[in-house]
Coordinates of C-alpha atoms and ligand atoms in Angstrom, one line a residue:
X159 CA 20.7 -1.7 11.6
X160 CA 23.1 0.5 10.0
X161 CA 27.1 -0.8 9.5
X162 CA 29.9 0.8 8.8
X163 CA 29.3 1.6 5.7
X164 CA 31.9 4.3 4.1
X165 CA 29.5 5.2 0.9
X166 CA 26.1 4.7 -0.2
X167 CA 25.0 2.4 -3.4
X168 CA 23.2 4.2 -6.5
X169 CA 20.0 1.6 -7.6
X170 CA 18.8 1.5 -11.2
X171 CA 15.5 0.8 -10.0
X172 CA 13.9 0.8 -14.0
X173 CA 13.3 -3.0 -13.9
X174 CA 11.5 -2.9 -10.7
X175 CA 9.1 0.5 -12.1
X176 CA 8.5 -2.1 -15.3
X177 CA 7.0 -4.7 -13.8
X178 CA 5.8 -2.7 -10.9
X179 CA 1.6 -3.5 -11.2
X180 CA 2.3 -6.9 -12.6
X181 CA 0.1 -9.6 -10.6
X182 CA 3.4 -11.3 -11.2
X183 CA 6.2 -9.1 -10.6
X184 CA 7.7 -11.4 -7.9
X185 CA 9.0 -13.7 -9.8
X186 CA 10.6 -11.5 -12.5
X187 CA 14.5 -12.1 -12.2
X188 CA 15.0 -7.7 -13.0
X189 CA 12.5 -7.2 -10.1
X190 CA 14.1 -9.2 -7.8
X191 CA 17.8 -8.1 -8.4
X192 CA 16.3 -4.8 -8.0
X193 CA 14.4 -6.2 -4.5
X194 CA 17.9 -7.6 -3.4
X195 CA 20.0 -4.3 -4.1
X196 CA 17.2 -2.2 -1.9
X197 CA 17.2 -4.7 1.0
X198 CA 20.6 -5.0 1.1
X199 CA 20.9 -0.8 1.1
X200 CA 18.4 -0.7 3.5
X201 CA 19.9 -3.2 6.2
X202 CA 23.4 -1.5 5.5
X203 CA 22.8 2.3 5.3
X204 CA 19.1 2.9 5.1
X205 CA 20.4 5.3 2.3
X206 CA 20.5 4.8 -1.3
X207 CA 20.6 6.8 -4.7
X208 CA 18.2 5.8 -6.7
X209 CA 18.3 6.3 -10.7
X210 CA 16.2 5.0 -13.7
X211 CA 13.1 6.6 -11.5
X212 CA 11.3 7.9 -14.9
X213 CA 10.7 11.6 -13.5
X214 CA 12.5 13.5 -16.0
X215 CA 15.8 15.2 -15.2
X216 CA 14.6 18.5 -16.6
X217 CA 11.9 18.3 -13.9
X218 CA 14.2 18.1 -11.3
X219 CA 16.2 20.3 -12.4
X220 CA 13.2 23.1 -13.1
X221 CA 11.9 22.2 -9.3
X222 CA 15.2 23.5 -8.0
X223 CA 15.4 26.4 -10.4
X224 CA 12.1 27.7 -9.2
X225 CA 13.3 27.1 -5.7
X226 CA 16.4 29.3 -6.0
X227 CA 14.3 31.9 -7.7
X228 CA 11.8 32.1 -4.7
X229 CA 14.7 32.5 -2.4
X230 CA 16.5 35.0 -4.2
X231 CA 13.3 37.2 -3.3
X232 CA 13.3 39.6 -0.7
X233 CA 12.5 38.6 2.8
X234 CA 9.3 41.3 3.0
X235 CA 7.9 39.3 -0.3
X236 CA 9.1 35.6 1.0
X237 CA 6.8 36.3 4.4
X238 CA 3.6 36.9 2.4
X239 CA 3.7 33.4 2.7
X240 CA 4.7 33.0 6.2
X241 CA 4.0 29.6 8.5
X242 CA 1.9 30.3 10.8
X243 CA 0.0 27.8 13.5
X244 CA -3.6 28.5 11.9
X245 CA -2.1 27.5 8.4
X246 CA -1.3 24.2 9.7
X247 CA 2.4 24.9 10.2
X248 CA 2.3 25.2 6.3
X249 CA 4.0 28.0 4.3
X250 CA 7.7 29.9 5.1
X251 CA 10.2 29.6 7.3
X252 CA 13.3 32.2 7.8
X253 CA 16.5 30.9 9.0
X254 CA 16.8 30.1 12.4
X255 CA 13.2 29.4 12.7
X256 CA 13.2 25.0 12.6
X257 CA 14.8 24.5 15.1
X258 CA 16.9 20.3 15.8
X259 CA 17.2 19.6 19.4
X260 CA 17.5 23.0 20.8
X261 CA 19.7 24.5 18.1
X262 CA 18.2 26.9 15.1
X263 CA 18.9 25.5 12.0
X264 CA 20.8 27.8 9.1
X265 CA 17.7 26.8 6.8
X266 CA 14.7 29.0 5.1
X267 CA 12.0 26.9 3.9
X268 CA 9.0 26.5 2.4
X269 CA 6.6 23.5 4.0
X270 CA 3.8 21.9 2.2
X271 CA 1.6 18.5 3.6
X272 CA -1.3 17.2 2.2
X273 CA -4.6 19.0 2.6
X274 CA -6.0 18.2 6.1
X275 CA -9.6 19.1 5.6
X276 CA -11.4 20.6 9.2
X277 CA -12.6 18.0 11.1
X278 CA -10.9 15.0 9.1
X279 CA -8.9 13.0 11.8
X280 CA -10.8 14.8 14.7
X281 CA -8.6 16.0 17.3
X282 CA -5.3 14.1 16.2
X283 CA -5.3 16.0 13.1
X284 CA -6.4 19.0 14.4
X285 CA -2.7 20.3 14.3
X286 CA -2.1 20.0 10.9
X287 CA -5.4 21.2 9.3
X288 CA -4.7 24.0 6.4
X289 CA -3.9 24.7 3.3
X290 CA -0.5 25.0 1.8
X291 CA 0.3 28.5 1.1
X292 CA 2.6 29.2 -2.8
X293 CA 4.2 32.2 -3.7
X294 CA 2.8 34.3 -6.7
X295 CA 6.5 34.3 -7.6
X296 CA 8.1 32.4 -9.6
X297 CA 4.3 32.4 -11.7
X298 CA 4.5 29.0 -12.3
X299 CA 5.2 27.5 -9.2
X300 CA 2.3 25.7 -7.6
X301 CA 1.6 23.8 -11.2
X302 CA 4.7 23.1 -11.5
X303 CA 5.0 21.9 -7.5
X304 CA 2.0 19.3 -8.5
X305 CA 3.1 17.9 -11.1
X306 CA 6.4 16.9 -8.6
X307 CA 4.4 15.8 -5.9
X308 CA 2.2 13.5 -8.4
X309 CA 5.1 12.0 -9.6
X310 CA 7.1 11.4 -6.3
X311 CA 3.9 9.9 -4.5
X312 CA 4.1 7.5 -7.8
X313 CA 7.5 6.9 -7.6
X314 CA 7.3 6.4 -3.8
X315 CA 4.5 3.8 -3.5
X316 CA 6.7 2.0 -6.6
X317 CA 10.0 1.8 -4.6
X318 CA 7.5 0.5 -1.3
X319 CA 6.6 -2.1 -3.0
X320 CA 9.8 -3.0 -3.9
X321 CA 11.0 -2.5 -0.1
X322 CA 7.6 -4.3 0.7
X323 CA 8.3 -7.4 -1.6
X324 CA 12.3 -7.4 0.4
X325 CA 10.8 -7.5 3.5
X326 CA 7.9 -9.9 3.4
X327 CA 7.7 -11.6 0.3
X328 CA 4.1 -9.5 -0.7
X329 CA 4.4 -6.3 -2.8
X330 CA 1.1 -5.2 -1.1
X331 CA 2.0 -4.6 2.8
X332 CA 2.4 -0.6 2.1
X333 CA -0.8 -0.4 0.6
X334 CA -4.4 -0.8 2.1
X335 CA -5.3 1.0 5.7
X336 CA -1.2 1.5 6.0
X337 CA -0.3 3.3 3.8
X338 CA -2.6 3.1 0.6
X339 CA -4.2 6.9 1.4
X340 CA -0.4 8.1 1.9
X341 CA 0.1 11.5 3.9
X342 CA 2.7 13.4 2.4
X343 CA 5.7 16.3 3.4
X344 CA 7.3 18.6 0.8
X345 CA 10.4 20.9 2.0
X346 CA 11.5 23.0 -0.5
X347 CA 14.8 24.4 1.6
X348 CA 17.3 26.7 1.1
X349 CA 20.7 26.8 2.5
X350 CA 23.1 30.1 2.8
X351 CA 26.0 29.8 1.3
X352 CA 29.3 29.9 4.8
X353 CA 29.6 33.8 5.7
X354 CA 32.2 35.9 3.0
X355 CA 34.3 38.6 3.9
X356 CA 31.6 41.3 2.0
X357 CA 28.5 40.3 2.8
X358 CA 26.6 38.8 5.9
X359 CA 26.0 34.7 6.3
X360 CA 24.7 32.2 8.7
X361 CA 26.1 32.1 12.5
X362 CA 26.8 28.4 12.8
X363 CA 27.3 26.3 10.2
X364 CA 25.1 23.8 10.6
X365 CA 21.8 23.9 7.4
X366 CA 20.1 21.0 9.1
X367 CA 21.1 19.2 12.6
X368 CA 21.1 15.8 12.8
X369 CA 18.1 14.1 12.5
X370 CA 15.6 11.0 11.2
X371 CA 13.0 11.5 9.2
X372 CA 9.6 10.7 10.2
X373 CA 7.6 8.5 7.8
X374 CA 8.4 5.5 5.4
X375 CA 10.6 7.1 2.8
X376 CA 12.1 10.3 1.3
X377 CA 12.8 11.9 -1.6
X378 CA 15.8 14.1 -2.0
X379 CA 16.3 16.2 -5.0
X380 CA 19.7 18.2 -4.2
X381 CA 21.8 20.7 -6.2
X382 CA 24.1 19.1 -8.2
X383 CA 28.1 20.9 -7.2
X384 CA 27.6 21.0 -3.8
X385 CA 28.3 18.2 -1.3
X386 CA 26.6 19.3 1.7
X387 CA 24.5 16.2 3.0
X388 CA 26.1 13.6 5.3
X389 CA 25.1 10.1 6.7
X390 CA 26.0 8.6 10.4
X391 CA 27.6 5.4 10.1
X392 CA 27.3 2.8 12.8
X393 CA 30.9 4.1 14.0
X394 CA 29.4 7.6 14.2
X395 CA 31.3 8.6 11.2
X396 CA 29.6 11.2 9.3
X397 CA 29.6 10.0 5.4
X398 CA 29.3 12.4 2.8
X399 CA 26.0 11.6 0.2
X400 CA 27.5 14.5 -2.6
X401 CA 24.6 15.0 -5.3
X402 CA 24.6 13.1 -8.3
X403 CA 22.9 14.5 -11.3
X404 CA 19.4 12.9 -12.2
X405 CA 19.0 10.8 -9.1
X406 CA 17.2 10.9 -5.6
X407 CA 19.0 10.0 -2.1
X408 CA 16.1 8.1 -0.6
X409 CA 16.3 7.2 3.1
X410 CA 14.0 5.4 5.4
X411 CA 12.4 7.1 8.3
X412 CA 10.3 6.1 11.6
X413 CA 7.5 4.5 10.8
X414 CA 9.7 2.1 8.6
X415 CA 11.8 1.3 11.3
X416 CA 9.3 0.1 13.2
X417 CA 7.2 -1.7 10.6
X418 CA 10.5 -3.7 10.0
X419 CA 11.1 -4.2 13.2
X420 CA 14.8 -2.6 13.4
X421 CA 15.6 -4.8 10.3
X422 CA 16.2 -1.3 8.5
X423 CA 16.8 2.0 10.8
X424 CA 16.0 5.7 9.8
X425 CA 19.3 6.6 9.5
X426 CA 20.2 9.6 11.3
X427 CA 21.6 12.4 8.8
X428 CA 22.7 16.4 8.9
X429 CA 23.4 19.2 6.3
X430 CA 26.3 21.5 6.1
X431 CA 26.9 23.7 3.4
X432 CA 30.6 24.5 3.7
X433 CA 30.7 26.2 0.4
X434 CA 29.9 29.9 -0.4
X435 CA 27.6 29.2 -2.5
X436 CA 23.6 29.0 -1.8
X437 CA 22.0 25.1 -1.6
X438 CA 19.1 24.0 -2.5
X439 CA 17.3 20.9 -1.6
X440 CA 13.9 19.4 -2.5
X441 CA 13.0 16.8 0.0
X442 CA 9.9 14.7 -1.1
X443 CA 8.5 13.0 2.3
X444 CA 6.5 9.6 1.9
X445 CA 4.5 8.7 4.7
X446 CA 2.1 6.3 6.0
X447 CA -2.4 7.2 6.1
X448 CA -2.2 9.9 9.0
X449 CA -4.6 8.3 11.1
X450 CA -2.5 5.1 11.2
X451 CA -0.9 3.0 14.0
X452 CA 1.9 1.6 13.3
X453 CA 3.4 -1.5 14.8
X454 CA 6.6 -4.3 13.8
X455 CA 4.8 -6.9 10.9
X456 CA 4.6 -9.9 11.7
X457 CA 6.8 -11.4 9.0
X458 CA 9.7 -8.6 10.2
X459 CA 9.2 -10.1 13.5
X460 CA 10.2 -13.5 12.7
X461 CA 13.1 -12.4 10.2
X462 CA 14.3 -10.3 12.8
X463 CA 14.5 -13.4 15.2
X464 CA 13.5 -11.7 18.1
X465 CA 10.7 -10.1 20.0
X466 CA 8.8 -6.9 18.9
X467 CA 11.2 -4.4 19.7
X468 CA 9.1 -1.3 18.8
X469 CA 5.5 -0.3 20.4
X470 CA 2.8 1.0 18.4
X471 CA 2.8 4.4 17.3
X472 CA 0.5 6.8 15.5
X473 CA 2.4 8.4 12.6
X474 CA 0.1 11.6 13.2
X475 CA 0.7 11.9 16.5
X476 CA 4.6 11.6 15.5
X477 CA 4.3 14.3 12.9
X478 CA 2.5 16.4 15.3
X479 CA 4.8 16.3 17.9
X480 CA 7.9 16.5 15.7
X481 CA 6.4 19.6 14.0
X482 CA 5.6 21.3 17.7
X483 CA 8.6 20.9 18.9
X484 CA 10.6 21.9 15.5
X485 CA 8.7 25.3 15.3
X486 CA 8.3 26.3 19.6
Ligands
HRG180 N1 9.6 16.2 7.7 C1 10.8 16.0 8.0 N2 11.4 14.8 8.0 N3 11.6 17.0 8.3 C2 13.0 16.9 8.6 C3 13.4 18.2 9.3 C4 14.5 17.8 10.3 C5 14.7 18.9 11.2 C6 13.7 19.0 12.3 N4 13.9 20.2 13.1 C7 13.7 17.8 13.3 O1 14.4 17.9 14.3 O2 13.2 16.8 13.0
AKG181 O1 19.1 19.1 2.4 C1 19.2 17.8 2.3 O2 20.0 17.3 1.6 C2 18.4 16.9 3.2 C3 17.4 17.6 4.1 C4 16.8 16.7 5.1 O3 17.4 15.8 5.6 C5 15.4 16.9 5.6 O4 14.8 18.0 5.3 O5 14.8 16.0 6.2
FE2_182 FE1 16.0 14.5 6.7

C-alpha cells in the first residue's frame, strides 16, 4: 500500500547485482541491506531510483539520443513505421493516438513487445502476434535498441530477485513458469515541449494520464533537465520523480500487486511536460511469461495477514485488453 510518501528513495543496488546468481546470496549482509531498502520502497511508494545497475551511462544516454533523433523526423517518414492492428499494435504512434481513460494523450511513440510468433499462445495471444517495426533512421537503431533490451531484461530479473528474496525469503519465485520466459514492453516516447507563442504545441497538457503499469516492473530511462514525471501519494498528492542522471525510476505494476497480495501496489503515476522543451522517455516494461495466471503467493498471503484479496488473472489477457482499449 502506498503512504504518504513526499519523495522517492534512490537504491545502490551494486551489492545485490554481485552476489545476484550466488546459491548463497541470502545470507550476504550487502544483499540483504539491498533486499531491505527495496521492500521498504516498495511497501512505501512502489517507486524507486535505482543506481549502481551496471548498464553504462553512455548507453542510456545514446538510447535517448537516438530517440530524439527519430522524433525530430518528419511525420510522413515517422508513419513508415506506423502501428497498425496486423503489426501486433507494434510500431508508431502520433500524438493523440494512446489514449488514458477517454483522454488522448500529448505523446508520439514508438511500441515494441517481444516477438509473438503465429499461433504461439493460440487465441489469447492472437492480439499481439507481429513483429516490431524500426526506423531506417537514425541507422543504428534497432542494434543499438537490442543491446538495451538485453541488458534491461538482465537487470530486471536481477532486481526480481531481489524483490523476490523481500517478499518470500526465496530469490527464485519470479523465475520458472512465472516469469522465467519474461514477456517484455519497450516505449520509446516523446513528449512536446507546452505550446510557444511562434510555433504550434500540444492542446492539453497532459504527455501521459494517470495510470499503472501492467506487468512486474519498469524501467524508466528519462531525460535528464526536465522534471516532468509525477507519483500519487496515498493523500492523492501528485509527487514529482525529476530525472537523475545515470539511474532508472523503477515502479511496480499489476501483476506484482497481485502476486504480493497488496503488500506492494502499482502505483498510479502521470507525465506533464510543463517545459518548452521536447521530453524523452525510454520506458523498459518487465513482465511476467504471457500465457501466465497470476494469483497472491502463498507466503504474501500470510505476511499480508489476511485473505487473498486479488483473483487470478492472466497477464495476457491484461495486456490485451489494456492495449485495445489504449488504441480504439
Ligand atoms: N505498457 C505500459 N505500461 N504502458 C503504459 C501506458 C499508459 C497509458 C495507457 N493509455 C493506459 O491507460 O494504460
Ligand atoms: O515518461 C515517463 O517518465 C513515464 C512513462 C510511463 O509511465 C509509461 O509509459 O508507462
Ligand atoms: Fe507508466
Amino acid at each position: 500500500m502506498a503512504t504518504d510518501f513526499k519523495s522517492i528513495p534512490i537504491i545502490d543496488i551494486s551489492a545485490l547485482l554481485a552476489k545476484c546468481d550466488d546459491p548463497k546470496m541470502a545470507e550476504d549482509p550487502g544483499v540483504s541491506e539491498v533486499v531491505r531498502q527495496l521492500d521498504q520502497a516498495c511497501r512505501e511508494a512502489g517507486f524507486f531510483y535505482v543506481k549502481g545497475h551496471g548498464i553504462p551511462d553512455s548507453l542510456l544516454k545514446e538510447v535517448k539520443s537516438v530517440a530524439h533523433k527519430f522524433f525530430d523526423l518528419p511525420y510522413e517518414e515517422k508513419i513508415k513505421i506506423k502501428m497498425t492492428a496486423e503489426a501486433g499494435f507494434r510500431g508508431y504512434q502520433r500524438v493523440g493516438e494512446n489514449i488514458t481513460k477517454g483522454i488522448p494523450d500529448m505523446h508520439e511513440a514508438i511500441d515494441c513487445y517481444r516477438e509473438v510468433k503465429e499461433g504461439m499462445y493460440g487465441s489469447l495471444g492472437k492480439t499481439m502476434e507481429g513483429y516490431n517495426q524500426w526506423p531506417c533512421s537514425p541507422q543504428n537503431f534497432k542494434e543499438l535498441m537490442d543491446v538495451y533490451i538485453r541488458l534491461c531484461t538482465d537487470l530486471s530479473r536481477k532486481i526480481m530477485r531481489g524483490i523476490s528474496l523481500a517478499l518470500t525469503g526465496s530469490p527464485e519465485e519470479f523465475e520458472g513458469r512465472r516469469a522465467g520466459d519474461a514477456f517484455w514492453v519497450m516505449r520509446i516516447i516523446g513528449y512536446p515541449g507546452v505550446p510557444t507563442a511562434d510555433g504550434p504545441g500540444p492542446t492539453n497538457d497532459i504527455g501521459c494520464g494517470a495510470h499503472t503499469d501492467y506487468g512486474l516492473l519498469t524501467l524508466v530511462n528519462q531525460d535528464d533537465d526536465i522534471t516532468a514525471l509525477q507519483v500519487r501519494n496515498l493523500s492523492g498528492e501528485w509527487i514529482s520523480a525529476p530525472p537523475i542522471s545515470g539511474t532508472f525510476v523503477c515502479n511496480i505494476g499489476d501483476m506484482l500487486k497481485i502476486y504480493s497480495n497488496g503488500l506492494y501496489d502499482s502505483t498510479l503515476h502521470r507525465v506533464i511536460n510543463k517545459s518548452p522543451t521536447y521530453r524523452v522517455c525510454v520506458a523498459y516494461f518487465y513482465e511476467t511469461n504471457f500465457d501466465t495466471a497470476v494469483e497472491p503467493l502463498e507466503t504474501c498471503i500470510q505476511r499480508s495477514g489476511r485473505a487473498k484479496k486479488f483473483e487470478r488473472a492472466v497477464y495476457g489477457e491484461h495486456l490485451v485488453s489494456k492495449v485495445l482499449t489504449n488504441f480504439g
